[in-house]
Short mmCIF file of C-alpha atoms in Angstrom, two decimals:
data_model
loop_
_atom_site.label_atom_id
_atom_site.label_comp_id
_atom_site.label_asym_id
_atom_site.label_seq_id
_atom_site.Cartn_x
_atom_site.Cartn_y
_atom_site.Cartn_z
CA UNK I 232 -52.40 -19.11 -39.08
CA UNK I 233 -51.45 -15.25 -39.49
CA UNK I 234 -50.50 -13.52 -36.10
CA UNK I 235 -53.74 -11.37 -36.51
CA UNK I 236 -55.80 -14.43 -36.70
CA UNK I 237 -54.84 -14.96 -33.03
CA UNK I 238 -56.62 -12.11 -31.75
CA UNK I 239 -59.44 -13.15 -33.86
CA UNK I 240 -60.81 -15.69 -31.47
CA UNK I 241 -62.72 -19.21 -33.30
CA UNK I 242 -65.06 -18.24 -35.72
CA UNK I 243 -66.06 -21.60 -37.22
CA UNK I 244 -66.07 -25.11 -35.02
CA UNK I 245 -64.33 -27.43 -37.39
CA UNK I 246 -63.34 -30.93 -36.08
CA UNK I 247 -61.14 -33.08 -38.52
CA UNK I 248 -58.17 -35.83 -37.89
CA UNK I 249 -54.62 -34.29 -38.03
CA UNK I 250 -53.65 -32.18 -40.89
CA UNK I 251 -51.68 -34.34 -43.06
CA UNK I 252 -48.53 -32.58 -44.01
CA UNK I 253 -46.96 -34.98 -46.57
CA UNK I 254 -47.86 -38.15 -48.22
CA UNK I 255 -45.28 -40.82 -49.31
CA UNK I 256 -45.90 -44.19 -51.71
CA UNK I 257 -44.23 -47.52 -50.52
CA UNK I 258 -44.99 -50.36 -51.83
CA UNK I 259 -48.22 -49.28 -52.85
CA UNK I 260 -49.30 -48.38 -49.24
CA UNK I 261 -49.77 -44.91 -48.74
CA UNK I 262 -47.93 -43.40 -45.14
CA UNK I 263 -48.99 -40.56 -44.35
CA UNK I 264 -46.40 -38.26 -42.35
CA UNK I 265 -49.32 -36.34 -40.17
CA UNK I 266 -49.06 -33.17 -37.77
CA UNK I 267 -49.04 -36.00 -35.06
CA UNK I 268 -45.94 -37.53 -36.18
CA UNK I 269 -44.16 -34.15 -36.66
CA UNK I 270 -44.90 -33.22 -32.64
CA UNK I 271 -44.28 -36.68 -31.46
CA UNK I 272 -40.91 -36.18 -32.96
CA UNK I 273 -40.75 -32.75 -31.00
CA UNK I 274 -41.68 -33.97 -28.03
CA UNK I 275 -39.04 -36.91 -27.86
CA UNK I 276 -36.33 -34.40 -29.04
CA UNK I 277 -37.33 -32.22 -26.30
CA UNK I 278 -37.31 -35.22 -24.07
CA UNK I 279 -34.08 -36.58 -24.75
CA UNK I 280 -32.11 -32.97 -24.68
CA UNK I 281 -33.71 -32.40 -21.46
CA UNK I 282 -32.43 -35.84 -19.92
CA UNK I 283 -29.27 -35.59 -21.70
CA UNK I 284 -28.99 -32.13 -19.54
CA UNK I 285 -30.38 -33.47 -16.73
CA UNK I 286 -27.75 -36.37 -16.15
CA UNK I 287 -25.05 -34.60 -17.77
CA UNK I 288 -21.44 -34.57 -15.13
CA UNK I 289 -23.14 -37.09 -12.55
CA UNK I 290 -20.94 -37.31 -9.63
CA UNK I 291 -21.28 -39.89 -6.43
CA UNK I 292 -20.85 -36.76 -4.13
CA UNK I 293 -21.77 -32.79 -3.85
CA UNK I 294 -24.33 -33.57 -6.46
CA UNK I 295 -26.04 -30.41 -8.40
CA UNK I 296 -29.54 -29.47 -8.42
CA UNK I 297 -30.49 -30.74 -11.70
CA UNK I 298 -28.86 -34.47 -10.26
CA UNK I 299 -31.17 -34.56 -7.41
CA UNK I 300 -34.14 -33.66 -10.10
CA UNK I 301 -33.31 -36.21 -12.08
CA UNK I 302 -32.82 -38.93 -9.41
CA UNK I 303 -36.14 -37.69 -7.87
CA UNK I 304 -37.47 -38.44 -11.18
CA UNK I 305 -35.89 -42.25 -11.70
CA UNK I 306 -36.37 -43.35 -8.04
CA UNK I 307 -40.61 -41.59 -8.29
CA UNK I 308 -41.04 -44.41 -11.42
CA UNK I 309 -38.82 -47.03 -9.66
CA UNK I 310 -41.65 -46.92 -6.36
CA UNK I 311 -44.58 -46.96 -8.69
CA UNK I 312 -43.41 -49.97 -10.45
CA UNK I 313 -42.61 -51.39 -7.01
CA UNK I 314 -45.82 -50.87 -6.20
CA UNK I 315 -47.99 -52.13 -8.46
CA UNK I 316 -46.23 -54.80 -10.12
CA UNK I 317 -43.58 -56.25 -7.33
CA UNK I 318 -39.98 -55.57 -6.83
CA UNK I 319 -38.87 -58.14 -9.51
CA UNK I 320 -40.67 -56.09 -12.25
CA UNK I 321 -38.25 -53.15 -12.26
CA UNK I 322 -36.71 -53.59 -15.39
CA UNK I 323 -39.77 -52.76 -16.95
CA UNK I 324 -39.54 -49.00 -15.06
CA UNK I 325 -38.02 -47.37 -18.19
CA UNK I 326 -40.99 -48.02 -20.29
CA UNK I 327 -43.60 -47.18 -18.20
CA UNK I 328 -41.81 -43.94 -17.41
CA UNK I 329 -41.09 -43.52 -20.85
CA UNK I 330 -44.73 -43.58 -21.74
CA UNK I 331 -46.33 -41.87 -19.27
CA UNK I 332 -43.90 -38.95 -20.10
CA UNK I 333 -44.89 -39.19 -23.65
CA UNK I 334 -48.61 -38.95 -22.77
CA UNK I 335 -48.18 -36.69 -20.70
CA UNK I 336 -46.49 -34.14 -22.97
CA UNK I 337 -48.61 -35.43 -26.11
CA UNK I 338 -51.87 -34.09 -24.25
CA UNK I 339 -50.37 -30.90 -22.47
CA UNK I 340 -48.68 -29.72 -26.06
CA UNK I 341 -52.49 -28.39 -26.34
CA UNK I 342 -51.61 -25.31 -24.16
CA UNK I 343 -49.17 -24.16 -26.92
CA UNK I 344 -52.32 -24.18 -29.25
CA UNK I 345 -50.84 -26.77 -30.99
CA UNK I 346 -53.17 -30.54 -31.48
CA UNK I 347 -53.01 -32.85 -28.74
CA UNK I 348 -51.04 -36.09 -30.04
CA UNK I 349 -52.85 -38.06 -28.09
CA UNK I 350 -56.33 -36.62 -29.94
CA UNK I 351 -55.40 -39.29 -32.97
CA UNK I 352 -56.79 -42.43 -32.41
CA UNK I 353 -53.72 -44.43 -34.10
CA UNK I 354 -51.18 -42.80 -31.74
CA UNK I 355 -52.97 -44.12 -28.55
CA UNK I 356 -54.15 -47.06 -30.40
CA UNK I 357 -50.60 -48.10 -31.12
CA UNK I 358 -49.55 -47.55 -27.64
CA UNK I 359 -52.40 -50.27 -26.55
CA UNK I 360 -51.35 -52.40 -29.18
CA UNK I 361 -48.00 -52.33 -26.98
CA UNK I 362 -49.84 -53.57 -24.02
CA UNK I 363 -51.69 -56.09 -25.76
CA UNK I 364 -48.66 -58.14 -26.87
CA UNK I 365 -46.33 -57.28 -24.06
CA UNK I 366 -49.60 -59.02 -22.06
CA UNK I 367 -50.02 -62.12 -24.17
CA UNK I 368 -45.73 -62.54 -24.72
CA UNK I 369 -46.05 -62.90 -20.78
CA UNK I 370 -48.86 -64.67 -20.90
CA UNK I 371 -46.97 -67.34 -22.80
CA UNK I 372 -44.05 -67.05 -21.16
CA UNK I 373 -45.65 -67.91 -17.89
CA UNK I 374 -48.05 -70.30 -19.01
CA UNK I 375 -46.20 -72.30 -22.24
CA UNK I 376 -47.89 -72.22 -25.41
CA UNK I 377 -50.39 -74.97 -23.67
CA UNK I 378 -51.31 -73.37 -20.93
CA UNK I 379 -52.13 -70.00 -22.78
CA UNK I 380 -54.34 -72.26 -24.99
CA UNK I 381 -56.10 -74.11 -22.54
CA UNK I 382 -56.55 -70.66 -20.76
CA UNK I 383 -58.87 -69.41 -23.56
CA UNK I 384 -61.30 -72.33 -23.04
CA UNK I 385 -61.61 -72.08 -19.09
CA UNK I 386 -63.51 -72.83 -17.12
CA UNK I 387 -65.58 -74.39 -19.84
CA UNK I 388 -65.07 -74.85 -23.92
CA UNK I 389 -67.76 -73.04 -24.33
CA UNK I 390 -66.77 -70.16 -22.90
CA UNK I 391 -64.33 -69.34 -25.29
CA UNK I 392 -65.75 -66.53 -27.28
CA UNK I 393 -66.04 -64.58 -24.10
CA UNK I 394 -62.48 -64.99 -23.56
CA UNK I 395 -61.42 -63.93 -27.18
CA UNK I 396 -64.01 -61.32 -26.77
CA UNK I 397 -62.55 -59.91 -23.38
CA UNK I 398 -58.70 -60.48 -25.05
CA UNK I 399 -59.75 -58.14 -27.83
CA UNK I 400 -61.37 -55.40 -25.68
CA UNK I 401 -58.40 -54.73 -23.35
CA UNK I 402 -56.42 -52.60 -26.24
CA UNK I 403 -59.94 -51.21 -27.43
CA UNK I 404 -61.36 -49.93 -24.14
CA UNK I 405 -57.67 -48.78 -23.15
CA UNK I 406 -57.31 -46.32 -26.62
CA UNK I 407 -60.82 -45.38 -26.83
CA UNK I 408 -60.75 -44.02 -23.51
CA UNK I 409 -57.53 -41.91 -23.96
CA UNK I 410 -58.87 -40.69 -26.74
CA UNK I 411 -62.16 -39.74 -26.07
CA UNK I 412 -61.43 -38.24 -22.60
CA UNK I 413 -58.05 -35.61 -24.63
CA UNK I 414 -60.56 -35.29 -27.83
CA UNK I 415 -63.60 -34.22 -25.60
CA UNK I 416 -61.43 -31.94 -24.08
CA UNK I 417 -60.54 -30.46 -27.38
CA UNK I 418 -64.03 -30.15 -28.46
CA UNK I 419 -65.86 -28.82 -25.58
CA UNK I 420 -63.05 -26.20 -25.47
CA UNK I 421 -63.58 -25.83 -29.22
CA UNK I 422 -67.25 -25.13 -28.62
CA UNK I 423 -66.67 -22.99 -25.47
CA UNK I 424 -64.12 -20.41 -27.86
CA UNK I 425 -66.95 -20.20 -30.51
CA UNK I 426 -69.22 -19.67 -28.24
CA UNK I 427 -67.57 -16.76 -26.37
CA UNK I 428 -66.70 -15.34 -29.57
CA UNK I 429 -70.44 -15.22 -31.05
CA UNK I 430 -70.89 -13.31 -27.43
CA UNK I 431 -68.19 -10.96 -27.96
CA UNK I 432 -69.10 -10.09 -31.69
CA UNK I 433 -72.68 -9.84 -30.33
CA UNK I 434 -72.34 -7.52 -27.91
CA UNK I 435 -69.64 -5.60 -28.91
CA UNK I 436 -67.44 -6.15 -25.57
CA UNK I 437 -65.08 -8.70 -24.73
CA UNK I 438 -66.84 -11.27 -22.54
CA UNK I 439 -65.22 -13.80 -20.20
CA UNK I 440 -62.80 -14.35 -22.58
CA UNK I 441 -59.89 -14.45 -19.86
CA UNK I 442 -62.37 -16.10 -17.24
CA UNK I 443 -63.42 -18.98 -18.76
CA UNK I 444 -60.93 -20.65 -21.04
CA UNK I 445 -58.56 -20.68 -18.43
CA UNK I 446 -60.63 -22.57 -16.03
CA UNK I 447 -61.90 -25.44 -18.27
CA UNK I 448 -58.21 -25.67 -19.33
CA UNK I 449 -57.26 -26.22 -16.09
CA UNK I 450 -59.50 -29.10 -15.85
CA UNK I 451 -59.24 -30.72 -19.70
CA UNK I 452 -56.09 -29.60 -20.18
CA UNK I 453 -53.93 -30.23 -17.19
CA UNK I 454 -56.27 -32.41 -14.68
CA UNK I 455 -57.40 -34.85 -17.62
CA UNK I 456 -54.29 -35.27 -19.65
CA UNK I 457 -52.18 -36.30 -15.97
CA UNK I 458 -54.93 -38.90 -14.90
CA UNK I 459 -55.19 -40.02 -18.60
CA UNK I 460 -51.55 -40.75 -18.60
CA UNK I 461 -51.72 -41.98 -15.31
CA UNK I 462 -54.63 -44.56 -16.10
CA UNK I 463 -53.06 -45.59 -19.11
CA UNK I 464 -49.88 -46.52 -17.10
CA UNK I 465 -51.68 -47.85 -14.32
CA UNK I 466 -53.32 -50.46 -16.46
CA UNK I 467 -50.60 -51.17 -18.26
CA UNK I 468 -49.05 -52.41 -15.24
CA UNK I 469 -51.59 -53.99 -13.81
CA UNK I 470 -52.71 -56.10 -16.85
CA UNK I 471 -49.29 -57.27 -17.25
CA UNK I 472 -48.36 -58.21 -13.41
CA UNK I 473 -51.59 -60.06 -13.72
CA UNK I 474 -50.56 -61.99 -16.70
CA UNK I 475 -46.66 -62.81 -14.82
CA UNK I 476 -49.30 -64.64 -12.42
CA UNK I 477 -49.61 -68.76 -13.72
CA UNK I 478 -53.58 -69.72 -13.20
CA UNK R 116 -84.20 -34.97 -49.20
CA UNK R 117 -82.58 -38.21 -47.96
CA UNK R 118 -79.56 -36.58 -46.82
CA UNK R 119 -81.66 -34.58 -44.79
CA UNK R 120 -83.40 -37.26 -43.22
CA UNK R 121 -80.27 -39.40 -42.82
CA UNK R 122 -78.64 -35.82 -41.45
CA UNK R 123 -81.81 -35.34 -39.08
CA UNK R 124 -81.52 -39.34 -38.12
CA UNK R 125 -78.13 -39.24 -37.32
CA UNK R 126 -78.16 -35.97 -34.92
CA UNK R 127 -80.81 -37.64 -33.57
CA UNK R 128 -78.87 -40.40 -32.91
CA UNK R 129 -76.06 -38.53 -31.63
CA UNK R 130 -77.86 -37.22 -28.84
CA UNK R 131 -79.90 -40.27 -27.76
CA UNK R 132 -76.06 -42.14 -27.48
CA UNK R 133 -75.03 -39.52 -25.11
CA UNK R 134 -77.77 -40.86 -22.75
CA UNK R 135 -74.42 -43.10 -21.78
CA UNK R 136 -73.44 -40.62 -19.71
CA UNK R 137 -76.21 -41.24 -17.28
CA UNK R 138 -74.32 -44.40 -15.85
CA UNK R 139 -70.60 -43.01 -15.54
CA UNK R 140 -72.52 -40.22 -13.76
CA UNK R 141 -74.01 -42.35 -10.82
CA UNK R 142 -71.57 -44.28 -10.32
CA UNK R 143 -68.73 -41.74 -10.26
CA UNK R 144 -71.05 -40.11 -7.59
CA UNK R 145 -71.65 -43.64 -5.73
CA UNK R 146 -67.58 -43.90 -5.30
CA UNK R 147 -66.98 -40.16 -4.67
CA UNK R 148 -69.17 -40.72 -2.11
CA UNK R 149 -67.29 -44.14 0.16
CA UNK R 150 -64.10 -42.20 -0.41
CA UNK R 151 -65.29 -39.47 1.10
CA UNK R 152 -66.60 -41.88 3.78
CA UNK R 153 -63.41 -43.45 3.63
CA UNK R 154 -61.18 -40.70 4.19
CA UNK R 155 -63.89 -39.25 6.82
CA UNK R 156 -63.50 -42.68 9.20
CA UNK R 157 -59.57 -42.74 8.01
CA UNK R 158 -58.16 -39.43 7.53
CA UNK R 159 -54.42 -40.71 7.46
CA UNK R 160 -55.20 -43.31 4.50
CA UNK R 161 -56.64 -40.17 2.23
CA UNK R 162 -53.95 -40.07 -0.11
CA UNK R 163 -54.14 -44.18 -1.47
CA UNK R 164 -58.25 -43.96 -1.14
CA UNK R 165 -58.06 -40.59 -3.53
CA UNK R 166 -55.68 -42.57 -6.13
CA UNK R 167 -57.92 -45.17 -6.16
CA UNK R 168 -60.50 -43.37 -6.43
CA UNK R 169 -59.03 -41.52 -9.29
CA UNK R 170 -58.65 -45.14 -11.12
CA UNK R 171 -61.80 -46.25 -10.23
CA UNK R 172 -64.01 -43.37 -11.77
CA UNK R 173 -61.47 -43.31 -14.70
CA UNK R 174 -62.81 -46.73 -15.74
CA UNK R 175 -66.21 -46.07 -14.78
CA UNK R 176 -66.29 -43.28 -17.22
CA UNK R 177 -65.30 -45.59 -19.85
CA UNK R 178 -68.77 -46.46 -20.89
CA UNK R 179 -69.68 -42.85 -21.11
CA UNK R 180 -66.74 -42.16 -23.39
CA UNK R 181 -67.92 -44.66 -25.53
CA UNK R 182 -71.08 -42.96 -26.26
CA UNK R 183 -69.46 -39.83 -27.09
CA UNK R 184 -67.10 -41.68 -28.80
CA UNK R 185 -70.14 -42.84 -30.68
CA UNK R 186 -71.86 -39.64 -31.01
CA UNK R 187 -68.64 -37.95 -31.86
CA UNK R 188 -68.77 -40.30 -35.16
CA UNK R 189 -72.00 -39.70 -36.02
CA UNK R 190 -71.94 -35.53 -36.07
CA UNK R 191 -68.96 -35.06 -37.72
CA UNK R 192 -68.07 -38.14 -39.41
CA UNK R 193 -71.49 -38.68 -40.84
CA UNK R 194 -71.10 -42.77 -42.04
CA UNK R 195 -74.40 -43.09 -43.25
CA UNK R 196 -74.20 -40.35 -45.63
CA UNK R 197 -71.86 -42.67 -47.62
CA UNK R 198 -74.16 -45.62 -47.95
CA UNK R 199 -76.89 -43.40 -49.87
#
């Protein structure tokens, strides 16, 4: 994109997967390294500088600003976890802070004009793929191999195509509804720009081009990406404290 | 001429999947409502009844996203064109 494109405004609605920006042959598989990769990437190098800043010099007394930020931070993700999944789940804290913070910046990176990472499917797709096994490894753990088993076919034998059934739609339901809620958001903005643009060529005079943008932004940008995040989390921990409990 | 009618099928299609959204729609509305309610007969307890209300409608919406999930497919992905 040239810097006089920007002023341009969207002159054509064009909805496609991540722009692929180099293709590599292993094995015979083809990986594709895709625009999503290449921001995730940013995002976690971003991440870590800002937490290696953040708890650089710690000290026990006459702490600094950025200390108190960063405890704030640690201690905010300690009480959720406390919360919803009982005191003895803490260790898990890292992750779930670790992923909501990658949502959350994966879905906000659209105010830079760059693609949401959380607008490819595979990106939140893996992420539920996490949650599935982490769920059944606890399952098992909890239950023995037996007990997992026998869990499929209760209350009846019968009823155990349900149960695979509702097994395989927890990762499903979980991805498809990150993505659709960020990708909806990208289109209906989409749409919006093209549409203001037609105006504006139409008429001659900008119109609502400042109003507008910035208010459905404020809703699909910054409302939706912090509850999407926030679900995803949510369930996360809930599926999983469920699963520590033996039936 | 079958591409067209595929073309015309599938729009078609796209729009009668977004009838989904009638669902999410009520009952987001249904549970905006008893918080409301809620926080109206408990003022101090606003905060948890808004987060769960939050996580509530979140899921509800689910089905809805599934139709434009659906719908999404069908206007830009086109599948059926392939199978001509």
């Amino acid at each position: 994109m040239h810097f006089s494109d920007f002023f341009k405004g969207t002159t054509e609605i064009n909805v496609t997967g991540p722009k692929i920006i180099a293709s590599f042959e292993v094995f015979g598989i083809t990986i594709n390294f895709t625009e999503s990769i290449l921001l995730s990437w940013i995002i976690i190098a971003g991440v870590t500088l800002l937490l290696l800043w953040l708890t650089k010099d710690m000290k026990t007394k006459n702490i600094s600003k950025r200390q108190v930020l960063a405890e704030w931070a640690v201690q905010t993700v300690y009480n959720l976890v406390d919360d919803t999944m009982g005191k003895g789940n803490r260790k898990f804290a890292p992750y779930i802070g670790a992923l909501f913070t990658f949502s959350i910046l994966g879905s906000l990176i659209s105010l830079f004009g760059l693609r949401s990472v959380t607008a490819d499917f595979s990106v939140v797709l893996s992420w539920a793929l996490i949650t599935f096994i982490w769920v059944h490894a606890t399952k098992l753990r909890t239950n023995g191999l037996w007990g997992y088993l026998k869990g499929y076919a209760s209350p009846v034998f019968v009823m155990l195509p349900m149960n695979v059934l509702s097994e395989v739609s927890l990762p499903v339901s979980m991805s498809i509804r990150h993505f659709g809620n960020i990708a909806s958001g990208m289109i209906i903005s989409g749409l919006v720009y093209y549409a203001l643009t037609s105006i504006t060529k139409a008429i001659g005079v900008a119109f609502m081009t400042i109003g507008i943008p910035a208010v459905l932004s404020l809703y699909f940008d910054l409302f939706s990406s912090f509850m999407q995040a926030f679900i995803f989390i949510m369930l996360t921990m809930v599926n999983v404290a469920n699963a520590a409990e033996a039936d | 001429m079958e591409k067209a009618i595929v073309l015309a099928a599938s729009a078609i299609g796209a729009g009668t999947a977004m009838i989904a959204g009638i669902g999410p729609g009520i009952g987001e509305g249904y549970a905006v409502g008893k918080a409301c309610e809620a926080i109206g007969r408990q003022p101090e307890s606003s905060g948890a009844v808004t987060r769960t209300m939050f996580i509530g409608c979140a899921i509800a919406e689910s089905t809805g996203i599934y139709g434009f999930v659906v719908a999404l497919l069908l206007m830009f992905v086109n599948p059926f064109i392939g199978k001509l």
